[in-house]
Amino acid sequence: MLYRSTRGEEKGISSSEAMLKGIASDGGLYVPDNIYFNNIKFEDLVSMDYKELTCFILEKYFTDFGKEELLECIHKAYDCKFDDKDIVPLIESCGVHFMELYHGPTLAFKDMALTILPHLLKKAVSKINLKKHLVILTATSGDTGKAALEAFADVEGTKIIVFFPQNGVSEIQKLQMITQEGTNTCVIGIEGNFDDAQNGVKDILNNRDFMEKLDKASYMLSSANSINIGRLIPQVVYYIYGYLNLLKNNKIEIGEKINVVVPTGNFGNILAAYYAKKMGLPIARLICASNENNVLYDFINKGTYNRKRELKLTSSPSMDILVSSNLERLLYEISGRDAGIVKGLMKKLEMEGEYEITEAMIRELKDFYSEYASEKETSEAIGKVYRNSGYIIDTHTAVAYSVYEKYVVKTGDNTKTIIASTASPFKFAGTVCSSVGIDIEGFSDFEMIKRLSKATEINIPSAIKILKSKSVIHRNTCRKNNMKLEVEKFLGM
Ligand SMILES: *Cc1c(COP(=O)(O)O)cnc(C)c1O
């Protein structure tokens, strides 16, 4: 399988090169030459465990890796760092199946791909015989940063730099990052929002002069953001795994279609579900759930993308995004893989802040459905699920649940449904507590977590418990236009 840029200037790129570069030199994103597989018999895969299934899928996309190499990466990724032996358990509650993607080391779904990415990158480096230090640049809306730090800390031959919006992440998310150990790690709070951080990272990666300067200093920059194809593909796996779980437990019949609801920000997670569908997995509807930053809701319902609005800080901070990077990959597919169209739209987004897609492209969106949940609805969803079933969900998953309820009311569709459950409720204990009626007035985050644990009789995840005893290591902050300078400083240039 070879990769190409969504903006047309690069073709015939190997998967290892696409992963190492992160973003194409024309500013586009790498996509596989083919995402349609019409010969996979999914029912034959039901007996596979998560690792076996991952190997089966990755072998199809990362063809320049040998099976042994892939297996080595997979075993290093999905090990005891996950606190559930199934890696991705599926919990039936309130008439839907919650696919818990948060059992990894940082308690959010980003771990699903970020635990394997460094191992893939290390192999990729040796494949192209790169004699350079790999520098991973990451912008985060809260969860990617910690997952990437955890993944790359003290990995030989790498350095990792994370930029996060200083006032745009939860207390626990922030603590997780600024207490990160590892001599190769650098964490910087920026005065700006996630879009600023992501734009800054993209600008640095697209700055050819700077890349040359780094090259001379024996550094190569890459990104751990979901624009990296090495993150997208491992995410395809759990949709298939979730489907097979339903099949194995006789919840559905062979070939029966399901719906999938995904709380969406940068469009990476739901894009992976779209890829799974294109691979032939029986998915009927892809339901894109937004919070009050509802750009994607407008896009899917009206065909216009407009980022010219105020970014709201919500209780689901990892979805507080106005420019969803991975949407570019969807535009590529729904335009019939027309790089010219994609390039034009992206240019328009950059210059004018908005674009409109053609009628033909809108028709290609027919498998998508989108709604959004207000802050109030999000909180109500947490309370409702808890009261009805004793099951506790985080704020992001609650956005998805709330949207799912609206979808059912509107369409009457009772297709079996998987909701991507993206974070541990303990990461957002404040909102979760107040939503289920636990009094938190005047309590610290750790006290709220304790109260949540007591009320729900769920143990506090150890990744959160240990935060309390850790000291703050990273105190740097910077302006949004000084990100490049910070990179130079950290690399001693
Ligand atoms: C990142 C994140 C999301 C959004 O996922 P995208 O791939 O950016 O659409 C949703 N929930 C949580 C908890 C996240 O960390």
Short mmCIF file of C-alpha atoms and ligand atoms in Angstrom, two decimals:
data_model
loop_
_atom_site.label_atom_id
_atom_site.label_comp_id
_atom_site.label_asym_id
_atom_site.label_seq_id
_atom_site.Cartn_x
_atom_site.Cartn_y
_atom_site.Cartn_z
CA MET A 1 0.00 0.00 0.00
CA LEU A 2 1.35 3.40 -0.96
CA TYR A 3 0.30 6.83 0.24
CA ARG A 4 -0.41 10.14 -1.45
CA SER A 5 -1.13 13.69 -0.41
CA THR A 6 -4.72 14.97 -0.39
CA ARG A 7 -3.40 18.05 -2.21
CA GLY A 8 -1.90 16.10 -5.06
CA GLU A 9 1.79 16.91 -5.10
CA GLU A 10 3.09 13.70 -3.56
CA LYS A 11 2.39 10.13 -4.63
CA GLY A 12 3.94 6.71 -4.14
CA ILE A 13 5.04 7.35 -0.53
CA SER A 14 5.68 4.33 1.71
CA SER A 15 3.81 4.06 4.98
CA SER A 16 7.00 4.51 7.02
CA GLU A 17 7.86 7.69 5.17
CA ALA A 18 4.30 9.01 5.52
CA MET A 19 4.42 8.36 9.27
CA LEU A 20 7.80 9.98 9.73
CA LYS A 21 6.90 13.09 7.77
CA GLY A 22 3.47 13.42 9.40
CA ILE A 23 2.26 16.00 6.88
CA ALA A 24 2.97 16.18 3.14
CA SER A 25 5.22 18.92 1.77
CA ASP A 26 2.30 20.54 -0.07
CA GLY A 27 0.49 20.93 3.25
CA GLY A 28 -1.86 18.02 2.52
CA LEU A 29 -2.46 14.88 4.57
CA TYR A 30 -1.32 11.42 3.56
CA VAL A 31 -4.02 8.96 2.60
CA PRO A 32 -3.74 5.33 1.49
CA ASP A 33 -4.02 4.75 -2.27
CA ASN A 34 -7.01 2.54 -1.60
CA ILE A 35 -9.45 2.36 1.30
CA TYR A 36 -11.91 -0.09 -0.26
CA PHE A 37 -11.44 -3.73 0.61
CA ASN A 38 -14.23 -5.88 -0.68
CA ASN A 39 -12.77 -9.24 0.22
CA ILE A 40 -12.66 -9.22 4.02
CA LYS A 41 -15.00 -11.73 5.64
CA PHE A 42 -15.39 -10.08 9.01
CA GLU A 43 -17.26 -12.98 10.57
CA ASP A 44 -14.14 -15.10 10.13
CA LEU A 45 -12.29 -12.76 12.49
CA VAL A 46 -14.50 -13.11 15.58
CA SER A 47 -12.12 -15.31 17.52
CA MET A 48 -9.24 -12.85 17.25
CA ASP A 49 -8.15 -10.94 20.32
CA TYR A 50 -7.36 -7.25 20.07
CA LYS A 51 -3.71 -7.79 19.20
CA GLU A 52 -4.39 -10.37 16.51
CA LEU A 53 -7.01 -8.18 14.92
CA THR A 54 -4.66 -5.18 15.01
CA CYS A 55 -2.04 -7.22 13.20
CA PHE A 56 -4.56 -8.32 10.59
CA ILE A 57 -5.57 -4.71 9.85
CA LEU A 58 -2.15 -3.08 10.05
CA GLU A 59 -0.71 -5.65 7.63
CA LYS A 60 -3.11 -4.34 5.01
CA TYR A 61 -2.08 -0.72 5.38
CA PHE A 62 1.53 -0.76 6.55
CA THR A 63 2.84 -3.10 3.90
CA ASP A 64 6.47 -2.05 4.17
CA PHE A 65 6.53 -3.47 7.72
CA GLY A 66 6.99 -7.22 8.12
CA LYS A 67 4.48 -9.20 10.15
CA GLU A 68 7.09 -9.85 12.86
CA GLU A 69 7.86 -6.16 13.09
CA LEU A 70 4.20 -5.28 13.40
CA LEU A 71 3.66 -7.91 16.04
CA GLU A 72 6.58 -6.60 18.05
CA CYS A 73 5.08 -3.08 17.99
CA ILE A 74 1.61 -4.41 18.83
CA HIS A 75 2.81 -6.41 21.82
CA LYS A 76 4.73 -3.45 23.18
CA ALA A 77 1.67 -1.22 22.79
CA TYR A 78 -1.28 -3.24 24.04
CA ASP A 79 0.20 -4.77 27.19
CA CYS A 80 -0.36 -4.31 30.91
CA LYS A 81 -0.42 -0.55 30.42
CA PHE A 82 -4.09 -1.20 29.72
CA ASP A 83 -6.13 -1.92 32.82
CA ASP A 84 -8.63 -4.18 31.05
CA LYS A 85 -7.65 -7.52 29.58
CA ASP A 86 -9.98 -7.00 26.60
CA ILE A 87 -8.16 -3.70 25.86
CA VAL A 88 -11.49 -2.33 24.54
CA PRO A 89 -14.46 -3.60 26.58
CA LEU A 90 -17.98 -3.09 25.30
CA ILE A 91 -20.58 -2.21 27.95
CA GLU A 92 -24.30 -2.47 27.26
CA SER A 93 -26.26 0.20 29.05
CA CYS A 94 -29.36 2.30 28.36
CA GLY A 95 -30.01 0.42 25.13
CA VAL A 96 -26.64 1.13 23.54
CA HIS A 97 -23.17 -0.35 23.58
CA PHE A 98 -20.50 1.87 25.03
CA MET A 99 -17.13 1.02 23.54
CA GLU A 100 -14.71 2.00 26.31
CA LEU A 101 -11.60 3.30 24.59
CA TYR A 102 -10.08 4.73 27.75
CA HIS A 103 -8.35 1.85 29.48
CA GLY A 104 -4.86 2.92 28.40
CA PRO A 105 -2.20 4.73 30.47
CA THR A 106 -3.66 8.24 30.15
CA LEU A 107 -7.34 7.28 30.37
CA ALA A 108 -8.46 8.60 26.98
CA PHE A 109 -8.95 7.06 23.56
CA LYS A 110 -5.80 8.72 22.21
CA ASP A 111 -3.86 5.92 23.91
CA MET A 112 -5.30 3.44 21.41
CA ALA A 113 -3.06 4.83 18.69
CA LEU A 114 -0.38 6.66 20.64
CA THR A 115 0.81 3.59 22.53
CA ILE A 116 1.76 2.01 19.20
CA LEU A 117 2.91 5.05 17.21
CA PRO A 118 6.37 5.43 18.79
CA HIS A 119 7.19 1.80 18.11
CA LEU A 120 6.09 2.13 14.50
CA LEU A 121 8.11 5.33 14.13
CA LYS A 122 11.22 3.70 15.59
CA LYS A 123 10.97 0.88 13.06
CA ALA A 124 10.31 3.41 10.30
CA VAL A 125 13.46 5.31 11.23
CA SER A 126 15.58 2.19 10.87
CA LYS A 127 13.88 1.30 7.57
CA ILE A 128 14.91 4.46 5.81
CA ASN A 129 18.22 4.38 7.65
CA LEU A 130 17.70 7.81 9.10
CA LYS A 131 20.66 8.96 11.13
CA LYS A 132 18.74 11.69 12.84
CA HIS A 133 17.06 12.57 16.06
CA LEU A 134 13.31 12.41 15.68
CA VAL A 135 11.51 15.39 17.18
CA ILE A 136 7.80 14.90 17.77
CA LEU A 137 5.82 18.10 17.70
CA THR A 138 2.33 17.98 19.14
CA ALA A 139 -0.56 20.36 19.67
CA THR A 140 -3.11 19.11 22.13
CA SER A 141 -6.63 19.89 23.24
CA GLY A 142 -5.87 17.94 26.41
CA ASP A 143 -5.56 14.24 25.78
CA THR A 144 -3.18 13.80 22.85
CA GLY A 145 -0.43 15.66 24.69
CA LYS A 146 -0.30 13.40 27.70
CA ALA A 147 -0.70 10.25 25.61
CA ALA A 148 2.16 11.31 23.34
CA LEU A 149 4.38 12.33 26.28
CA GLU A 150 3.77 9.03 27.99
CA ALA A 151 4.51 7.20 24.75
CA PHE A 152 7.76 8.98 23.85
CA ALA A 153 9.24 9.74 27.30
CA ASP A 154 12.81 8.49 27.42
CA VAL A 155 12.51 6.74 24.05
CA GLU A 156 16.04 6.80 22.72
CA GLY A 157 16.64 8.90 19.61
CA THR A 158 13.51 10.99 20.10
CA LYS A 159 12.44 14.25 21.66
CA ILE A 160 8.89 15.33 22.23
CA ILE A 161 7.48 18.85 22.44
CA VAL A 162 3.85 19.46 23.41
CA PHE A 163 1.93 22.72 23.12
CA PHE A 164 -1.35 23.01 24.98
CA PRO A 165 -3.83 25.90 25.38
CA GLN A 166 -3.03 27.19 28.84
CA ASN A 167 -6.62 27.88 29.79
CA GLY A 168 -8.30 25.33 27.57
CA VAL A 169 -7.73 21.97 29.24
CA SER A 170 -9.08 20.40 32.42
CA GLU A 171 -7.09 20.63 35.68
CA ILE A 172 -6.32 16.93 35.59
CA GLN A 173 -5.28 17.04 31.94
CA LYS A 174 -2.94 19.92 32.73
CA LEU A 175 -1.46 18.21 35.77
CA GLN A 176 -0.90 15.04 33.76
CA MET A 177 1.21 17.01 31.30
CA ILE A 178 3.18 19.40 33.46
CA THR A 179 4.30 16.62 35.80
CA GLN A 180 5.64 14.53 32.91
CA GLU A 181 9.04 13.01 33.56
CA GLY A 182 11.65 12.14 30.95
CA THR A 183 14.69 14.19 29.91
CA ASN A 184 13.52 14.31 26.29
CA THR A 185 10.17 15.93 27.07
CA CYS A 186 9.12 19.56 26.76
CA VAL A 187 5.67 20.90 27.65
CA ILE A 188 4.60 24.46 26.94
CA GLY A 189 1.33 26.24 27.68
CA ILE A 190 0.39 28.70 24.98
CA GLU A 191 -1.60 31.88 25.30
CA GLY A 192 -4.24 30.85 22.82
CA ASN A 193 -6.65 28.05 22.06
CA PHE A 194 -6.22 24.62 20.50
CA ASP A 195 -6.65 25.93 16.96
CA ASP A 196 -3.77 28.33 17.58
CA ALA A 197 -1.61 25.50 18.85
CA GLN A 198 -2.50 23.25 15.93
CA ASN A 199 -1.91 26.01 13.38
CA GLY A 200 1.44 26.80 14.98
CA VAL A 201 2.53 23.18 14.71
CA LYS A 202 1.35 22.95 11.09
CA ASP A 203 3.19 26.17 10.23
CA ILE A 204 6.40 24.83 11.72
CA LEU A 205 6.05 21.53 9.87
CA ASN A 206 5.41 23.43 6.63
CA ASN A 207 8.30 25.85 7.07
CA ARG A 208 10.85 24.53 4.56
CA ASP A 209 13.69 26.84 5.67
CA PHE A 210 13.26 25.77 9.25
CA MET A 211 13.13 22.12 8.25
CA GLU A 212 16.45 22.55 6.41
CA LYS A 213 18.00 24.21 9.41
CA LEU A 214 16.85 21.32 11.59
CA ASP A 215 18.11 18.84 9.04
CA LYS A 216 21.60 20.37 9.27
CA ALA A 217 21.41 20.01 13.04
CA SER A 218 20.52 16.32 12.55
CA TYR A 219 16.91 16.64 13.60
CA MET A 220 13.83 15.47 11.78
CA LEU A 221 10.44 16.81 12.81
CA SER A 222 7.29 14.74 12.87
CA SER A 223 3.89 15.01 14.48
CA ALA A 224 1.93 12.84 16.85
CA ASN A 225 -1.30 14.63 16.02
CA SER A 226 -4.13 12.77 14.40
CA ILE A 227 -3.00 14.10 11.03
CA ASN A 228 -0.36 11.34 11.24
CA ILE A 229 -1.48 8.29 9.29
CA GLY A 230 0.26 6.17 11.93
CA ARG A 231 -2.47 7.26 14.31
CA LEU A 232 -5.45 6.96 12.04
CA ILE A 233 -5.01 3.35 10.96
CA PRO A 234 -4.67 1.80 14.45
CA GLN A 235 -7.98 3.52 15.28
CA VAL A 236 -9.79 1.62 12.53
CA VAL A 237 -9.18 -1.57 14.49
CA TYR A 238 -11.49 -0.94 17.43
CA TYR A 239 -14.56 -0.33 15.29
CA ILE A 240 -14.08 -3.75 13.78
CA TYR A 241 -13.34 -5.22 17.20
CA GLY A 242 -16.49 -3.66 18.64
CA TYR A 243 -18.57 -5.03 15.78
CA LEU A 244 -17.10 -8.50 16.22
CA ASN A 245 -17.79 -8.35 19.94
CA LEU A 246 -21.49 -7.80 19.19
CA LEU A 247 -21.43 -10.65 16.72
CA LYS A 248 -19.66 -12.99 19.13
CA ASN A 249 -22.20 -12.27 21.85
CA ASN A 250 -25.15 -12.81 19.52
CA LYS A 251 -26.25 -9.20 19.79
CA ILE A 252 -26.31 -8.95 16.01
CA GLU A 253 -26.37 -11.38 13.10
CA ILE A 254 -23.75 -11.83 10.43
CA GLY A 255 -23.91 -8.90 8.03
CA GLU A 256 -26.28 -6.89 10.24
CA LYS A 257 -25.56 -3.19 10.06
CA ILE A 258 -24.91 -1.08 13.14
CA ASN A 259 -24.73 2.65 13.80
CA VAL A 260 -21.74 4.31 15.36
CA VAL A 261 -21.79 7.54 17.38
CA VAL A 262 -18.53 9.41 17.87
CA PRO A 263 -17.89 12.52 19.98
CA THR A 264 -15.91 14.53 17.48
CA GLY A 265 -13.31 17.27 17.54
CA ASN A 266 -10.52 16.94 15.03
CA PHE A 267 -12.46 14.34 13.03
CA GLY A 268 -9.82 11.64 13.53
CA ASN A 269 -11.84 9.12 15.48
CA ILE A 270 -14.91 9.26 13.27
CA LEU A 271 -12.76 9.18 10.15
CA ALA A 272 -11.38 5.86 11.36
CA ALA A 273 -14.97 4.60 11.57
CA TYR A 274 -15.54 5.83 8.01
CA TYR A 275 -12.46 3.92 6.87
CA ALA A 276 -13.78 0.80 8.63
CA LYS A 277 -17.04 1.23 6.74
CA LYS A 278 -15.21 1.61 3.45
CA MET A 279 -13.28 -1.56 4.26
CA GLY A 280 -16.64 -3.29 4.21
CA LEU A 281 -17.61 -3.32 7.90
CA PRO A 282 -21.43 -3.23 8.06
CA ILE A 283 -21.94 0.26 9.43
CA ALA A 284 -25.15 2.05 8.45
CA ARG A 285 -24.85 5.52 9.93
CA LEU A 286 -21.86 7.45 11.18
CA ILE A 287 -23.25 9.84 13.74
CA CYS A 288 -20.99 12.81 14.34
CA ALA A 289 -21.60 14.35 17.77
CA SER A 290 -20.41 17.90 18.40
CA ASN A 291 -20.46 20.05 21.51
CA GLU A 292 -21.38 23.76 21.35
CA ASN A 293 -18.47 24.24 18.95
CA ASN A 294 -20.70 22.85 16.26
CA VAL A 295 -18.80 23.54 13.03
CA LEU A 296 -19.11 19.93 11.94
CA TYR A 297 -22.83 19.89 12.63
CA ASP A 298 -23.21 22.83 10.24
CA PHE A 299 -20.91 21.22 7.71
CA ILE A 300 -22.70 17.89 7.61
CA ASN A 301 -26.17 19.43 7.56
CA LYS A 302 -25.55 22.36 5.23
CA GLY A 303 -22.38 21.64 3.30
CA THR A 304 -20.69 24.81 4.50
CA TYR A 305 -17.68 24.93 6.77
CA ASN A 306 -17.27 28.15 8.67
CA ARG A 307 -14.59 28.60 11.32
CA LYS A 308 -15.34 32.31 11.78
CA ARG A 309 -16.93 32.09 15.19
CA GLU A 310 -15.86 32.32 18.79
CA LEU A 311 -14.34 29.14 20.22
CA LYS A 312 -16.26 28.20 23.34
CA LEU A 313 -14.57 26.52 26.28
CA THR A 314 -16.85 23.65 27.26
CA SER A 315 -16.88 20.77 29.73
CA SER A 316 -15.70 18.53 26.86
CA PRO A 317 -12.44 20.40 26.16
CA SER A 318 -10.96 17.77 23.86
CA MET A 319 -13.67 18.68 21.37
CA ASP A 320 -13.17 22.45 21.59
CA ILE A 321 -11.91 22.80 18.05
CA LEU A 322 -12.98 24.94 15.12
CA VAL A 323 -10.64 23.60 12.47
CA SER A 324 -11.02 19.84 12.22
CA SER A 325 -7.87 18.76 10.42
CA ASN A 326 -8.90 15.28 9.42
CA LEU A 327 -11.95 16.55 7.58
CA GLU A 328 -9.52 17.16 4.72
CA ARG A 329 -9.24 13.40 4.28
CA LEU A 330 -13.02 13.08 4.06
CA LEU A 331 -13.18 15.92 1.52
CA TYR A 332 -10.69 13.99 -0.56
CA GLU A 333 -12.94 10.92 -0.60
CA ILE A 334 -16.28 12.68 -1.15
CA SER A 335 -14.83 14.73 -4.02
CA GLY A 336 -13.94 11.50 -5.78
CA ARG A 337 -10.30 11.89 -4.76
CA ASP A 338 -9.94 15.22 -6.50
CA ALA A 339 -6.82 16.86 -5.07
CA GLY A 340 -7.56 20.06 -6.98
CA ILE A 341 -10.87 20.50 -5.20
CA VAL A 342 -9.34 19.77 -1.79
CA LYS A 343 -6.52 22.21 -2.39
CA GLY A 344 -9.01 24.91 -3.40
CA LEU A 345 -11.21 24.38 -0.36
CA MET A 346 -8.28 24.38 2.05
CA LYS A 347 -6.96 27.58 0.48
CA LYS A 348 -10.40 29.13 0.92
CA LEU A 349 -10.56 28.05 4.55
CA GLU A 350 -7.18 29.62 5.18
CA MET A 351 -7.86 32.89 3.35
CA GLU A 352 -11.56 33.44 3.94
CA GLY A 353 -12.31 31.25 6.95
CA GLU A 354 -15.06 29.32 5.20
CA TYR A 355 -15.90 27.17 2.22
CA GLU A 356 -18.83 25.45 0.62
CA ILE A 357 -18.86 22.02 -0.99
CA THR A 358 -20.66 21.03 -4.18
CA GLU A 359 -24.06 19.30 -4.36
CA ALA A 360 -22.34 16.16 -5.54
CA MET A 361 -20.11 16.17 -2.46
CA ILE A 362 -23.07 16.79 -0.17
CA ARG A 363 -24.72 13.68 -1.62
CA GLU A 364 -21.66 11.69 -0.65
CA LEU A 365 -22.24 12.69 2.99
CA LYS A 366 -25.46 10.66 3.13
CA ASP A 367 -24.05 8.08 5.54
CA PHE A 368 -23.27 10.79 8.06
CA TYR A 369 -25.66 12.32 10.53
CA SER A 370 -24.77 15.15 12.85
CA GLU A 371 -26.23 16.82 15.89
CA TYR A 372 -24.75 18.72 18.80
CA ALA A 373 -25.31 18.84 22.53
CA SER A 374 -25.39 21.99 24.64
CA GLU A 375 -23.57 22.15 27.98
CA LYS A 376 -26.86 21.59 29.78
CA GLU A 377 -27.78 18.59 27.65
CA THR A 378 -24.33 17.10 28.18
CA SER A 379 -24.66 17.32 31.93
CA GLU A 380 -28.21 15.93 31.79
CA ALA A 381 -27.03 12.96 29.75
CA ILE A 382 -24.49 12.02 32.43
CA GLY A 383 -27.18 12.21 35.12
CA LYS A 384 -29.71 10.27 33.10
CA VAL A 385 -27.41 7.38 32.20
CA TYR A 386 -26.30 7.14 35.83
CA ARG A 387 -29.83 7.19 37.25
CA ASN A 388 -31.13 4.68 34.72
CA SER A 389 -28.36 2.16 34.87
CA GLY A 390 -25.73 3.11 37.42
CA TYR A 391 -23.26 3.51 34.59
CA ILE A 392 -21.04 6.56 34.60
CA ILE A 393 -19.80 8.35 31.50
CA ASP A 394 -17.46 11.28 30.95
CA THR A 395 -18.44 14.62 29.40
CA HIS A 396 -17.29 13.75 25.86
CA THR A 397 -19.14 10.45 25.84
CA ALA A 398 -22.15 12.31 27.23
CA VAL A 399 -22.15 14.61 24.21
CA ALA A 400 -22.38 11.48 22.08
CA TYR A 401 -25.13 9.94 24.18
CA SER A 402 -27.19 13.11 24.13
CA VAL A 403 -26.85 13.32 20.35
CA TYR A 404 -27.80 9.67 20.04
CA GLU A 405 -31.02 10.28 21.98
CA LYS A 406 -31.94 13.17 19.71
CA TYR A 407 -31.20 11.00 16.70
CA VAL A 408 -33.54 8.26 17.87
CA VAL A 409 -36.34 10.71 18.65
CA LYS A 410 -35.99 12.29 15.24
CA THR A 411 -35.59 9.18 13.09
CA GLY A 412 -37.10 6.34 15.11
CA ASP A 413 -34.12 4.30 13.93
CA ASN A 414 -33.51 1.42 16.36
CA THR A 415 -30.44 -0.02 14.66
CA LYS A 416 -27.99 -1.46 17.23
CA THR A 417 -25.56 1.23 18.15
CA ILE A 418 -22.01 1.58 19.40
CA ILE A 419 -21.04 4.81 21.16
CA ALA A 420 -17.34 5.59 21.23
CA SER A 421 -16.64 6.22 24.89
CA THR A 422 -13.55 8.37 24.77
CA ALA A 423 -12.41 9.22 28.28
CA SER A 424 -12.56 8.06 31.87
CA PRO A 425 -15.15 10.00 33.90
CA PHE A 426 -12.45 10.58 36.52
CA LYS A 427 -10.63 12.90 34.13
CA PHE A 428 -13.58 15.30 34.27
CA ALA A 429 -14.71 14.66 37.82
CA GLY A 430 -16.08 18.16 38.50
CA THR A 431 -18.74 18.15 35.79
CA VAL A 432 -19.45 14.46 36.26
CA CYS A 433 -20.03 14.89 40.00
CA SER A 434 -22.33 17.86 39.66
CA SER A 435 -24.25 16.08 36.89
CA VAL A 436 -25.01 13.10 39.10
CA GLY A 437 -25.80 15.22 42.13
CA ILE A 438 -22.62 14.88 44.17
CA ASP A 439 -21.93 18.11 46.03
CA ILE A 440 -18.55 19.54 45.03
CA GLU A 441 -18.85 23.12 46.26
CA GLY A 442 -15.40 24.24 47.40
CA PHE A 443 -13.70 20.90 46.86
CA SER A 444 -10.38 20.41 45.09
CA ASP A 445 -10.15 18.20 42.01
CA PHE A 446 -8.71 15.35 44.02
CA GLU A 447 -11.46 15.55 46.58
CA MET A 448 -14.06 15.48 43.81
CA ILE A 449 -12.41 12.40 42.37
CA LYS A 450 -12.53 10.71 45.76
CA ARG A 451 -16.21 11.54 46.16
CA LEU A 452 -16.99 10.27 42.68
CA SER A 453 -15.20 7.03 43.43
CA LYS A 454 -17.05 6.60 46.69
CA ALA A 455 -20.48 7.30 45.23
CA THR A 456 -20.02 5.09 42.18
CA GLU A 457 -17.96 2.38 43.90
CA ILE A 458 -15.44 2.50 41.08
CA ASN A 459 -11.77 2.57 42.04
CA ILE A 460 -9.85 5.68 41.14
CA PRO A 461 -7.60 4.79 38.17
CA SER A 462 -3.99 4.60 39.35
CA ALA A 463 -2.86 7.03 36.63
CA ILE A 464 -4.85 9.69 38.48
CA LYS A 465 -3.94 8.61 41.99
CA ILE A 466 -0.21 9.01 41.39
CA LEU A 467 -0.63 12.56 40.06
CA LYS A 468 -1.08 13.82 43.58
CA SER A 469 2.43 12.94 44.62
CA LYS A 470 4.13 14.24 41.47
CA SER A 471 5.90 17.54 41.25
CA VAL A 472 5.45 20.11 38.52
CA ILE A 473 8.35 19.92 36.08
CA HIS A 474 7.19 22.06 33.17
CA ARG A 475 6.34 25.70 33.82
CA ASN A 476 7.07 27.29 30.43
CA THR A 477 4.47 29.33 28.62
CA CYS A 478 4.67 31.23 25.35
CA ARG A 479 2.74 33.44 22.95
CA LYS A 480 1.16 31.71 20.00
CA ASN A 481 3.56 33.31 17.51
CA ASN A 482 6.62 32.24 19.48
CA MET A 483 6.22 28.49 19.17
CA LYS A 484 9.07 28.09 16.68
CA LEU A 485 11.37 29.96 19.03
CA GLU A 486 10.49 27.57 21.86
CA VAL A 487 11.31 24.61 19.63
CA GLU A 488 14.71 26.13 18.82
CA LYS A 489 15.38 26.81 22.48
CA PHE A 490 14.57 23.26 23.53
CA LEU A 491 16.73 21.80 20.78
CA GLY A 492 19.61 24.12 21.68
CA MET A 493 19.78 25.79 18.27
C1 LIG B 1 -9.56 13.82 21.23
C2 LIG B 1 -10.79 13.50 21.91
C3 LIG B 1 -12.03 13.54 21.25
C4 LIG B 1 -12.15 13.98 19.81
O1 LIG B 1 -11.58 13.06 18.90
P1 LIG B 1 -11.18 13.52 17.44
O2 LIG B 1 -10.45 12.39 16.83
O3 LIG B 1 -10.29 14.73 17.62
O4 LIG B 1 -12.43 13.86 16.71
C5 LIG B 1 -13.15 13.17 21.94
N1 LIG B 1 -13.09 12.80 23.25
C6 LIG B 1 -11.92 12.76 23.91
C7 LIG B 1 -11.93 12.37 25.34
C8 LIG B 1 -10.74 13.10 23.27
O5 LIG B 1 -9.58 13.05 23.95
#
